[in-house]
Coordinates of C-alpha atoms in Angstrom, one line a residue:
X1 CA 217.7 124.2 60.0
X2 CA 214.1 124.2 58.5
X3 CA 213.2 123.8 55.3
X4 CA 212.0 127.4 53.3
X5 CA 208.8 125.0 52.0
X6 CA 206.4 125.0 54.8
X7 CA 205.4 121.3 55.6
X8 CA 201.7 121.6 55.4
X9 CA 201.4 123.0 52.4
X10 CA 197.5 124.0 51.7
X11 CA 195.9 123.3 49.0
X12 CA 194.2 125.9 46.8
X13 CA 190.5 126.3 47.8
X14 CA 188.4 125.9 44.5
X15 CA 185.2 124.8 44.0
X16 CA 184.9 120.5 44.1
X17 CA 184.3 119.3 40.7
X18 CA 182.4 115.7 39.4
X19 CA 185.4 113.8 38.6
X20 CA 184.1 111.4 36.3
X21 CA 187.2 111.3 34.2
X22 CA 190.6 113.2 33.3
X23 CA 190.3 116.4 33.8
X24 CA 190.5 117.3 30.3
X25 CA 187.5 116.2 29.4
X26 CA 185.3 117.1 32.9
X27 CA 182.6 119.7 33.6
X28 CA 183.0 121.1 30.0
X29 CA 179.6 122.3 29.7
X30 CA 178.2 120.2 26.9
X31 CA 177.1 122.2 24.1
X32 CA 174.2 120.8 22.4
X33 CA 174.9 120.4 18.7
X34 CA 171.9 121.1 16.4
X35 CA 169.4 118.5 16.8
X36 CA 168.1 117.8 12.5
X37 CA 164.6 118.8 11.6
X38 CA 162.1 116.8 10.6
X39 CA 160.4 116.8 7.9
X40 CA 157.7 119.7 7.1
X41 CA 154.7 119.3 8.6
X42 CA 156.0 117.0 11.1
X43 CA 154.1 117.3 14.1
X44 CA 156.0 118.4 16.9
X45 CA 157.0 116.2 20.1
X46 CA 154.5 116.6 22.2
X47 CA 151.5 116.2 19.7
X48 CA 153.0 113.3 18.6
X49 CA 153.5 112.0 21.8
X50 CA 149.8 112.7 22.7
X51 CA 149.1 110.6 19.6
X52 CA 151.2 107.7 20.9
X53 CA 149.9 108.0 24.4
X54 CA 146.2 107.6 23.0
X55 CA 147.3 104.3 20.8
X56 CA 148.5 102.7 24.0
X57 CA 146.3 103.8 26.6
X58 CA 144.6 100.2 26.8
X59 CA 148.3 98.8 26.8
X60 CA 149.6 101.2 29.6
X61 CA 145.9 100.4 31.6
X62 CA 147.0 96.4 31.5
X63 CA 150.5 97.2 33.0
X64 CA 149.8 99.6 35.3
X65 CA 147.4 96.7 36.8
X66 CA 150.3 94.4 36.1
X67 CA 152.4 96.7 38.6
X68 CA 149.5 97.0 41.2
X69 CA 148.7 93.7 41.3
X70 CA 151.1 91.3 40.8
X71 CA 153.9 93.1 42.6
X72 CA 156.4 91.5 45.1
X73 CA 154.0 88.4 47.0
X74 CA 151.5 88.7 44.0
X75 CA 150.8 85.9 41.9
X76 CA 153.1 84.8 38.8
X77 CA 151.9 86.9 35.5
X78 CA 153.0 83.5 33.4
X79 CA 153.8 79.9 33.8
X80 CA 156.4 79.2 30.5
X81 CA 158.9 81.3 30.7
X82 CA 157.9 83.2 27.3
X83 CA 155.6 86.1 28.6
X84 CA 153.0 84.4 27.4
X85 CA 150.3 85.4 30.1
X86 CA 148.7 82.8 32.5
X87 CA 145.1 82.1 32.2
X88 CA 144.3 82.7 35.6
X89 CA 146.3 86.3 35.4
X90 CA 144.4 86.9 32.3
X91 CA 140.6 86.5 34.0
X92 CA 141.8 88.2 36.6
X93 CA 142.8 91.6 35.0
X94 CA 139.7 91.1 32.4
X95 CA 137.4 91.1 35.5
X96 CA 139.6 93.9 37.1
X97 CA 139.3 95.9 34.3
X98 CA 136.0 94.7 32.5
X99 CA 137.8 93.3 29.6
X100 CA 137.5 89.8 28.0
X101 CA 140.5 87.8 28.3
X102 CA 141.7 87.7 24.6
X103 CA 141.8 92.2 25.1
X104 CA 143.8 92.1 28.4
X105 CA 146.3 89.4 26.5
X106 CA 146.8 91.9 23.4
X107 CA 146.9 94.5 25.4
X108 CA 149.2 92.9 27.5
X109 CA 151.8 91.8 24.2
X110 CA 151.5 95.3 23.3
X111 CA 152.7 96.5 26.5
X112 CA 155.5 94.0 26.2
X113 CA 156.7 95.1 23.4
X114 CA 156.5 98.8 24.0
X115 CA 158.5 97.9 26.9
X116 CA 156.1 98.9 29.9
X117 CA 155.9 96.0 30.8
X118 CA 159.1 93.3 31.5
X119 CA 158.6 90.1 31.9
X120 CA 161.3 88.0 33.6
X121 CA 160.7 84.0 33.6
X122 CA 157.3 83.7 35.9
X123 CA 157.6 87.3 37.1
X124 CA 156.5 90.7 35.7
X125 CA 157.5 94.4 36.4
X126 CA 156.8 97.8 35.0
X127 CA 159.4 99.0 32.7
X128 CA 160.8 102.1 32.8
X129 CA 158.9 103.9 30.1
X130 CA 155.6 102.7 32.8
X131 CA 157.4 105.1 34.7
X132 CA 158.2 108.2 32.9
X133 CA 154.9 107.5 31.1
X134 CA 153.0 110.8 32.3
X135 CA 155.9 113.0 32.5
X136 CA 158.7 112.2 29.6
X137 CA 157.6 112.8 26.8
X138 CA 160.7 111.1 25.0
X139 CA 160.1 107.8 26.8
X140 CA 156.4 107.8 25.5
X141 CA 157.9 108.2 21.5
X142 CA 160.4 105.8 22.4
X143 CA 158.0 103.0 23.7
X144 CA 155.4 103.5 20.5
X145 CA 158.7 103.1 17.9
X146 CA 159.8 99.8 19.9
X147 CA 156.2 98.5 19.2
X148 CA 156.3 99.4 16.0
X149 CA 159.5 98.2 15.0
X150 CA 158.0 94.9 16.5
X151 CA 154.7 95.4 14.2
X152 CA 155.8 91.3 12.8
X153 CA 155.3 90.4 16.1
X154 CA 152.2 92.5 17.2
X155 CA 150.5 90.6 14.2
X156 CA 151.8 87.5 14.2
X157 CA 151.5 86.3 10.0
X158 CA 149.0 83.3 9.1
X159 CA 150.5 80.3 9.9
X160 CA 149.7 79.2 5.8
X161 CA 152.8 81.7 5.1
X162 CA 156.1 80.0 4.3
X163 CA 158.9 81.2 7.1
X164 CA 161.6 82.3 4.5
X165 CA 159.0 84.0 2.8
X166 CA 157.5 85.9 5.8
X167 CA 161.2 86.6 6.7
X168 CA 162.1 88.4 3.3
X169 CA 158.9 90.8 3.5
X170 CA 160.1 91.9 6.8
X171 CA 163.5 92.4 5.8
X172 CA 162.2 94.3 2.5
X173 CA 159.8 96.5 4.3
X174 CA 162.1 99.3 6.0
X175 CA 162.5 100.3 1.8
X176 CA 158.8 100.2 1.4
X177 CA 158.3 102.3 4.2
X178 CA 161.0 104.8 3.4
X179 CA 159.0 105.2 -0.5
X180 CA 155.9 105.8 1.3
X181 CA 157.6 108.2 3.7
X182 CA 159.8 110.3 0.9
X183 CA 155.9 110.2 -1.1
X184 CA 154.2 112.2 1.7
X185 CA 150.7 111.2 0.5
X186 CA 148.5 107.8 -0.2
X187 CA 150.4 105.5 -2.7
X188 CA 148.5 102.5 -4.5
X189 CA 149.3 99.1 -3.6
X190 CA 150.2 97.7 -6.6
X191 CA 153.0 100.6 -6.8
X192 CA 154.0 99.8 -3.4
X193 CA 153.7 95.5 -4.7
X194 CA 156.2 96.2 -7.5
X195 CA 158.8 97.5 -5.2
X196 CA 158.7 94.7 -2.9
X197 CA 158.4 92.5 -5.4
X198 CA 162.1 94.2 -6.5
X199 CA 163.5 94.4 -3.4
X200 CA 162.6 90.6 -2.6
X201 CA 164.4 89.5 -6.0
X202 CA 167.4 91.9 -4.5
X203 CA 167.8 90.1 -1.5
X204 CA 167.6 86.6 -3.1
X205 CA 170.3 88.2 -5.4
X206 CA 172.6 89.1 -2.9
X207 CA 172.1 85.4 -0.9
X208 CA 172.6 84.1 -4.9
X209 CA 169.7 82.0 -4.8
X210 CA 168.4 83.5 -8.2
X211 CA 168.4 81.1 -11.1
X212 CA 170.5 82.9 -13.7
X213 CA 169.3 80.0 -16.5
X214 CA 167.6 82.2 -19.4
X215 CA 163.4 82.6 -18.6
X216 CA 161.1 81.6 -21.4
X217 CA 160.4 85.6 -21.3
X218 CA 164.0 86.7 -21.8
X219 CA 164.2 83.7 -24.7
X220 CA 162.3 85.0 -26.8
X221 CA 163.2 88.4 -26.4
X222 CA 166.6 87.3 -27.2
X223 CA 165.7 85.5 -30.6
X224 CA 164.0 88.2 -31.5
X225 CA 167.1 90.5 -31.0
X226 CA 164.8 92.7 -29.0
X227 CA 165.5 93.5 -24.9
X228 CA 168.8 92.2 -24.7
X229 CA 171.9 95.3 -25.1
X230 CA 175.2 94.6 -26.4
X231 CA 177.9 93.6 -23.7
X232 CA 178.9 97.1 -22.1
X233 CA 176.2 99.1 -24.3
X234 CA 174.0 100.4 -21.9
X235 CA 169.8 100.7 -23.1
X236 CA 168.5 104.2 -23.5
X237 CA 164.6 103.6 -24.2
X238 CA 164.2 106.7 -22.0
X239 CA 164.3 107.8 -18.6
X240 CA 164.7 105.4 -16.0
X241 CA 162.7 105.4 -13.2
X242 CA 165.1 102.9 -10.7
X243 CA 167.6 100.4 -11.5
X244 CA 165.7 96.7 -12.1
X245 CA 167.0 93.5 -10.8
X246 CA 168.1 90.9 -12.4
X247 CA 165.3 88.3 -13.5
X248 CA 164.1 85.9 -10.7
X249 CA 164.0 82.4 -10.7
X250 CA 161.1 80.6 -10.4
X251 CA 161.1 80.6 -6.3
X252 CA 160.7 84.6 -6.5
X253 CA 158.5 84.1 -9.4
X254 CA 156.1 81.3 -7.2
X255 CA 156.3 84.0 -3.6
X256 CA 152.8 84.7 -2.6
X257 CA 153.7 88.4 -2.3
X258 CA 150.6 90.0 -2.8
X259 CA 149.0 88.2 0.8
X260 CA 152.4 88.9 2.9
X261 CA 152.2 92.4 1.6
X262 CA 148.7 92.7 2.9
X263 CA 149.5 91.1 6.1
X264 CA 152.4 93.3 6.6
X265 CA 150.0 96.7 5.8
X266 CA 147.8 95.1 8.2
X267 CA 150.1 94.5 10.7
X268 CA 151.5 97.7 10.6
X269 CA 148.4 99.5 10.3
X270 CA 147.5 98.2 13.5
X271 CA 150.0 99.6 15.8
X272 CA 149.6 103.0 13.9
X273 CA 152.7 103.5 11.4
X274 CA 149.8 103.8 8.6
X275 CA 146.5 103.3 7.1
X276 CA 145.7 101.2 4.7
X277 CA 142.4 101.1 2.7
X278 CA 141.0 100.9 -0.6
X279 CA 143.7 99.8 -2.6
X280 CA 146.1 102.5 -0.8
X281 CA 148.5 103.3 2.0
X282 CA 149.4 106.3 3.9
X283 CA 151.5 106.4 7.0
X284 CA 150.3 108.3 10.2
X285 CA 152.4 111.3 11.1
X286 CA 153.7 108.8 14.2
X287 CA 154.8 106.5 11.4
X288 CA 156.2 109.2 9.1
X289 CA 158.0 110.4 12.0
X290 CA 159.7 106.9 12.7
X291 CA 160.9 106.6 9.4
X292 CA 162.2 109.5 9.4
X293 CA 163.9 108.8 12.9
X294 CA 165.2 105.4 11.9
X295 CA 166.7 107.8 8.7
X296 CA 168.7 109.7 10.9
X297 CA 170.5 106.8 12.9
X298 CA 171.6 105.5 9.6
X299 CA 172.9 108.5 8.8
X300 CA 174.8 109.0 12.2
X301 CA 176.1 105.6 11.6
X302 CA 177.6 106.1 8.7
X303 CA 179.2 109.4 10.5
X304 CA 181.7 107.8 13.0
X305 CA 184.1 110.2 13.0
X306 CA 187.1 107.6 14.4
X307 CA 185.5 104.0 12.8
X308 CA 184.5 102.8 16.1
X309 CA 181.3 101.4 15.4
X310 CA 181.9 97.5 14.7
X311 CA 183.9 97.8 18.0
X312 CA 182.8 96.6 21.1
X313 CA 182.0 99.0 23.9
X314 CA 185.5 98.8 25.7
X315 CA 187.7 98.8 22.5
X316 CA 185.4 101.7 21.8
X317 CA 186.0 103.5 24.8
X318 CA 189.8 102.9 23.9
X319 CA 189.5 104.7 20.9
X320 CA 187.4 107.5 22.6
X321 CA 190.4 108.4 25.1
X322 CA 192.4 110.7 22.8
X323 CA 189.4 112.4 21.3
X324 CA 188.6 115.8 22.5
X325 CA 185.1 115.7 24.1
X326 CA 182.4 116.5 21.6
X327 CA 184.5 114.7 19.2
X328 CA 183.9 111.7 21.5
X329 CA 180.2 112.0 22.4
X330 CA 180.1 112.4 18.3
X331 CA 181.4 108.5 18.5
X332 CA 179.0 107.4 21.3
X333 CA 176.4 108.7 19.2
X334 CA 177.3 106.8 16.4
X335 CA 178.2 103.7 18.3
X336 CA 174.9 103.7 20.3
X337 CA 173.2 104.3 16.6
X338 CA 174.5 101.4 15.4
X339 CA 173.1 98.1 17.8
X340 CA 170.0 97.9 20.1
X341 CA 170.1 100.5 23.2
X342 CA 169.7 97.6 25.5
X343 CA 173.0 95.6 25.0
X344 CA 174.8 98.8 24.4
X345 CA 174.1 99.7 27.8
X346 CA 175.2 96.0 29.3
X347 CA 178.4 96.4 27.1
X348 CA 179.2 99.9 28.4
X349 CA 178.4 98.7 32.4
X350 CA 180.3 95.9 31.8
X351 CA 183.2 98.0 30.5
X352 CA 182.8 99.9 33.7
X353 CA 183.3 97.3 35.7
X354 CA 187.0 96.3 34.4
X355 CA 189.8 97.9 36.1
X356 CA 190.4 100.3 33.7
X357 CA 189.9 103.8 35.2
X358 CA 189.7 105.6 32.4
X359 CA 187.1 103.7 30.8
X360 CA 185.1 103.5 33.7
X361 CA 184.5 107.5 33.6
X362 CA 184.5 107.1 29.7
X363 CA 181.9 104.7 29.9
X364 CA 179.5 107.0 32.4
X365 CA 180.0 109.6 29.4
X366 CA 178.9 107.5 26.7
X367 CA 175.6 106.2 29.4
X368 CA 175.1 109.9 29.4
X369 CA 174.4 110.5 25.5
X370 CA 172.0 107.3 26.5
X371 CA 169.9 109.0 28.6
X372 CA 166.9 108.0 30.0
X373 CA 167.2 104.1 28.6
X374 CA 170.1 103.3 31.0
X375 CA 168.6 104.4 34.1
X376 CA 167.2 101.3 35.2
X377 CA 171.2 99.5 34.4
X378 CA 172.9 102.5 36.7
X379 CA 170.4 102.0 39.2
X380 CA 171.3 98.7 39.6
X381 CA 174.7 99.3 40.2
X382 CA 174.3 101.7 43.1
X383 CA 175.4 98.9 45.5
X384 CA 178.4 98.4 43.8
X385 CA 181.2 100.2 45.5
X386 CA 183.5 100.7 42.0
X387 CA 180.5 101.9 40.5
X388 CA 178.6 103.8 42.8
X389 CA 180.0 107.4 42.7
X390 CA 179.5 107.6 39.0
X391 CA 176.4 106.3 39.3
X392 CA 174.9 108.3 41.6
X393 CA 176.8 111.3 39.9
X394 CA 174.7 110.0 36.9
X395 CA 171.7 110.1 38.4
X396 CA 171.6 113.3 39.6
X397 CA 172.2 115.0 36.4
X398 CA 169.6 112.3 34.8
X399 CA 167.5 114.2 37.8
X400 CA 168.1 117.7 36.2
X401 CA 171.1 118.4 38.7
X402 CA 173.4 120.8 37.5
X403 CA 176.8 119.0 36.8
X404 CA 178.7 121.6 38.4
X405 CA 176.7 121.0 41.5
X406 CA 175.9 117.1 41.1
X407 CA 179.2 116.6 43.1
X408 CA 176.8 116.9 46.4
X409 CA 175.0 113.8 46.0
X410 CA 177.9 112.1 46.9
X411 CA 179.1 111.4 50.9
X412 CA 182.8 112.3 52.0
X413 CA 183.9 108.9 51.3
X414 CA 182.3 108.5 47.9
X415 CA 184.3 111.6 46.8
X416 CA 187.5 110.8 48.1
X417 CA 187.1 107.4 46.2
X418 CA 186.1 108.7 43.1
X419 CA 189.1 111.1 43.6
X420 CA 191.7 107.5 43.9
X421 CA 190.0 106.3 40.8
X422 CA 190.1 109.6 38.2
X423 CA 193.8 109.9 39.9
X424 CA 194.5 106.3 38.9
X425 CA 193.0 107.3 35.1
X426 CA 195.4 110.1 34.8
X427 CA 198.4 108.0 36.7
X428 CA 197.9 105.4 33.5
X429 CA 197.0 107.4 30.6
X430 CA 197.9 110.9 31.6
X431 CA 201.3 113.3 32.2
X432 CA 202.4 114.2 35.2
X433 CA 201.6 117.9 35.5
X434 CA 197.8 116.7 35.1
X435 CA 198.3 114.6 37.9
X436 CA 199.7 117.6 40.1
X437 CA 196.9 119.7 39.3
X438 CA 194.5 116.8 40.0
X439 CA 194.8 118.1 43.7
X440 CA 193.1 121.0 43.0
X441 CA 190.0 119.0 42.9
X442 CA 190.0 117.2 46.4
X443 CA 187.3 118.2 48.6
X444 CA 189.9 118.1 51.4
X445 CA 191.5 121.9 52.7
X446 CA 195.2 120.5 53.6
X447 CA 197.1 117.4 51.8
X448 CA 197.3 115.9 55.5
X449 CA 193.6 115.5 55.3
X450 CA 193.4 114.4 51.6
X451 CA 196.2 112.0 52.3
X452 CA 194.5 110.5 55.5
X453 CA 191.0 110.5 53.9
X454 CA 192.5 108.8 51.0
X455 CA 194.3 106.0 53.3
X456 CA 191.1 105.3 55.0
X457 CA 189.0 104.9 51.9
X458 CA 190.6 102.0 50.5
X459 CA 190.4 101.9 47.0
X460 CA 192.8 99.2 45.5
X461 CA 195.0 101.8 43.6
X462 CA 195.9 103.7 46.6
X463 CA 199.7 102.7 46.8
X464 CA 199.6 103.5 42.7
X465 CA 198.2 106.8 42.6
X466 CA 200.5 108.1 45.9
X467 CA 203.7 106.7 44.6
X468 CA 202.9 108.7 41.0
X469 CA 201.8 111.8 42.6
X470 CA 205.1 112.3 45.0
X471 CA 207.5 111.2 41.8
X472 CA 205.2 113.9 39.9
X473 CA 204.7 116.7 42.3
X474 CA 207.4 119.3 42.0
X475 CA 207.5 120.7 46.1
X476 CA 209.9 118.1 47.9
X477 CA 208.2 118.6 51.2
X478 CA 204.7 117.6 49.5
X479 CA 206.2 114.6 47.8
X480 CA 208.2 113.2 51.0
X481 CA 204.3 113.5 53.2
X482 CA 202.6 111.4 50.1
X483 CA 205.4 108.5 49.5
X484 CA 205.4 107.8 53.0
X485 CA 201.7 107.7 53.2
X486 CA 201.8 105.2 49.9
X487 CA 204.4 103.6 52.4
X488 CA 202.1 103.6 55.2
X489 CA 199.2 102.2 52.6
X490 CA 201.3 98.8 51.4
X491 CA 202.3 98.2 55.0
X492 CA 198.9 98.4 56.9
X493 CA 200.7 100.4 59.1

């Protein structure tokens, strides 16, 4: 008596997919939402990327010496630990280059901080934007806004300055800029003065260090029955320009504001944001453009379509799962928005790493709103046998690849795991029919040859994914072959 099911039952040729995740959310071509416009007369990318290539050609000309010249066997670029460059590095690139010593070390802080250059204890290497540096225009934009977001440190304050002080100016600065930015045009210093001056007393309002003890100022006015409304009647002397703190205390009153203004113009003037010059400031259409920029993440912040953004990158992830796609690269965008690209990449490799299969594909999709950023992190991981497939997957869409034919980067073996590991995502967070149809997308012609590939590859889930698939799959035949492979598996046999 045979059985009306034949017992190699062949699997439907279709064409392999990438199976980064669940199937649901796989190979959808990504459509690419409208990216905001800038403000008029913004430049466009690759002028301003010329502009930011010229203000760090001497920078880029120190680390791509750094790269040729103290590469693997070369001598140690510093001796404390701190970046701070070695004297003997520093007359050595000055006579290299026919610099003096003090240009190659700013040159060499300012390639630090644009991040062509990382420095690692003794050792230095070109970063990634050293790289891209002639080709990518994006990494260029992204290196010159790193430097200037570090302007404090690209020109260090005089060491007469008190550190709280200092501290507040910086923190106060991102409004001053944003008033110069919304002005479009020089604005006097005095203007920009008082509204540091306001925003200082803000913050020392918020920390409630501000003496709320009546001033001699606000004394008189109130004897004279002059300046001081009625509890809950508001004033209305006229139109009001922007709402005004409450009086400072004599510590706001005593800040030497007007110098760590000047120092902060200065320091931001050289790195390019703006110029600054007889009693006014402008900024440059670079700095314009980073204001602008650093507008925009705030907004996307503020966006998170499912609250994720205080979460860290696994619980994140989590929250991703049930979200169709773009809703979910929506939340990546928002996450990534909210905290420094660089530990957002660590968070979402070290998410990748657990043994959560879902959230390792989840996490490769998040690295993929990233962009060019992470490559250096997925590199890294390529010897990593969990990680490998989706890396190299990665990579060859980071490469231009088409992600319907990235899939081809990977060997035999790579595939089949990858196969085990989306299988095992749908075995824990899917429904059985999504299992069944998961087959479609083995690389393997017959189930005898996906189920002897699969035995071979040994990916820790094996026994998991088989057991799921033959209670799943609905042809009786089928399902008999695959439990006695998982059989076969947990034996060793």
């Amino acid at each position: 008596m045979t059985s009306r099911i034949p017992r190699d039952s062949r699997l439907r040729l279709v064409r392999p997919r990438p199976l980064a995740a669940a199937p649901t959310a796989i190979n959808q071509r990504r459509p690419r939402r409208p990216a905001p416009r800038p403000p008029e007369g913004t430049p466009a990318p690759a002028e301003l990327a010329r502009m930011a290539r010229s203000g760090l050609a001497a920078a880029a000309r120190v680390a791509r010496w750094a790269d040729s010249a103290l590469g693997p066997g070369g001598d140690s670029a510093t001796t404390d630990g701190k970046a701070t460059l070695s004297d003997a590095t520093a007359e050595r690139a000055a006579a290299d280059l026919g610099l003096t010593p003090a240009q190659v070390r700013a040159d060499w802080d300012t390639a630090r901080l644009a991040g062509l250059i990382e420095v690692h204890g003794d050792s230095a290497r070109p970063g990634w934007r050293l790289r891209a540096w002639n080709r990518d225009d994006s990494a260029v934009l992204r290196g010159w806004v790193a430097l200037c977001d570090a302007w404090s440190l690209a020109h260090p304050e005089p060491a007469e300055y008190e550190p709280a002080a200092v501290a507040e100016v910086v923190t106060a600065m991102p409004q001053v800029l944003s008033f110069l930015q919304l002005s479009a045009g020089p604005v006097p210093v005095p203007q920009l003065l008082d509204l540091l001056r306001q925003r200082v007393v803000e913050l020392r309002t918020e920390r409630c260090e501000v003496e709320y003890a009546p001033q001699p100022e606000a004394a008189d006015a109130e004897a004279s029955g002059a300046g001081v409304p009625e509890a809950g009647v508001p004033r209305s002397d006229g139109p009001v320009e922007r709402p005004r703190p409450a009086p400072a205390g004599p510590a706001a009153a005593d800040a030497p504001l007007e110098p760590l203004l000047d120092w902060a113009l200065r320091a931001l003037a050289s790195v390019g944001a703006l110029t600054y010059g007889e009693g006014q400031a402008t900024l440059t259409p670079l700095g314009s453009w980073a204001v602008w920029v650093k507008l925009e993440q705030i907004c996307v912040a503020a966006q998170s379509p499912a609250g994720n953004i205080e979460q860290g990158a696994e619980d994140m992830l989590r929250g991703c799962a049930q979200l169709r796609p773009n809703a979910a690269r929506a939340e990546y965008r928002a996450w990534l928005a909210a905290r420094p690209v660089g530990s957002a990449v660590t968070e979402l490799i070290a998410a990748a790493r657990g043994e959560d299969a879902l959230l390792r594909g989840l996490a490769f999709e998040a690295l993929r709103v990233v962009g060019a950023p992470a490559e250096p992190e997925v590199r890294a991981v390529l010897d990593e046998p969990t990680l490998r497939p989706y890396a190299l997957l990665w990579l060859a869409e980071h490469d231009g690849a088409d992600p319907e034919d990235a899939h081809e980067v990977l060997t035999r073996q790579e595939a089949t795991w990858l196969w085990v590991d989306t299988a095992a995502a749908v075995a824990d967070h899917g429904e059985a029919p999504l299992l069944v149809r998961h087959l479609e997308s083995a690389v393997q012609p017959t189930v005898p040859a996906l189920l002897n590939e699969v035995r071979a590859v040994g990916h820790p889930r094996t026994v998991q994914v088989l057991v799921a698939l033959a209670a799943a799959h609905p042809d009786p035949a089928l399902a008999k072959a695959v439990r006695r492979a998982a059989f076969q598996v947990h034996t060793g046999s």
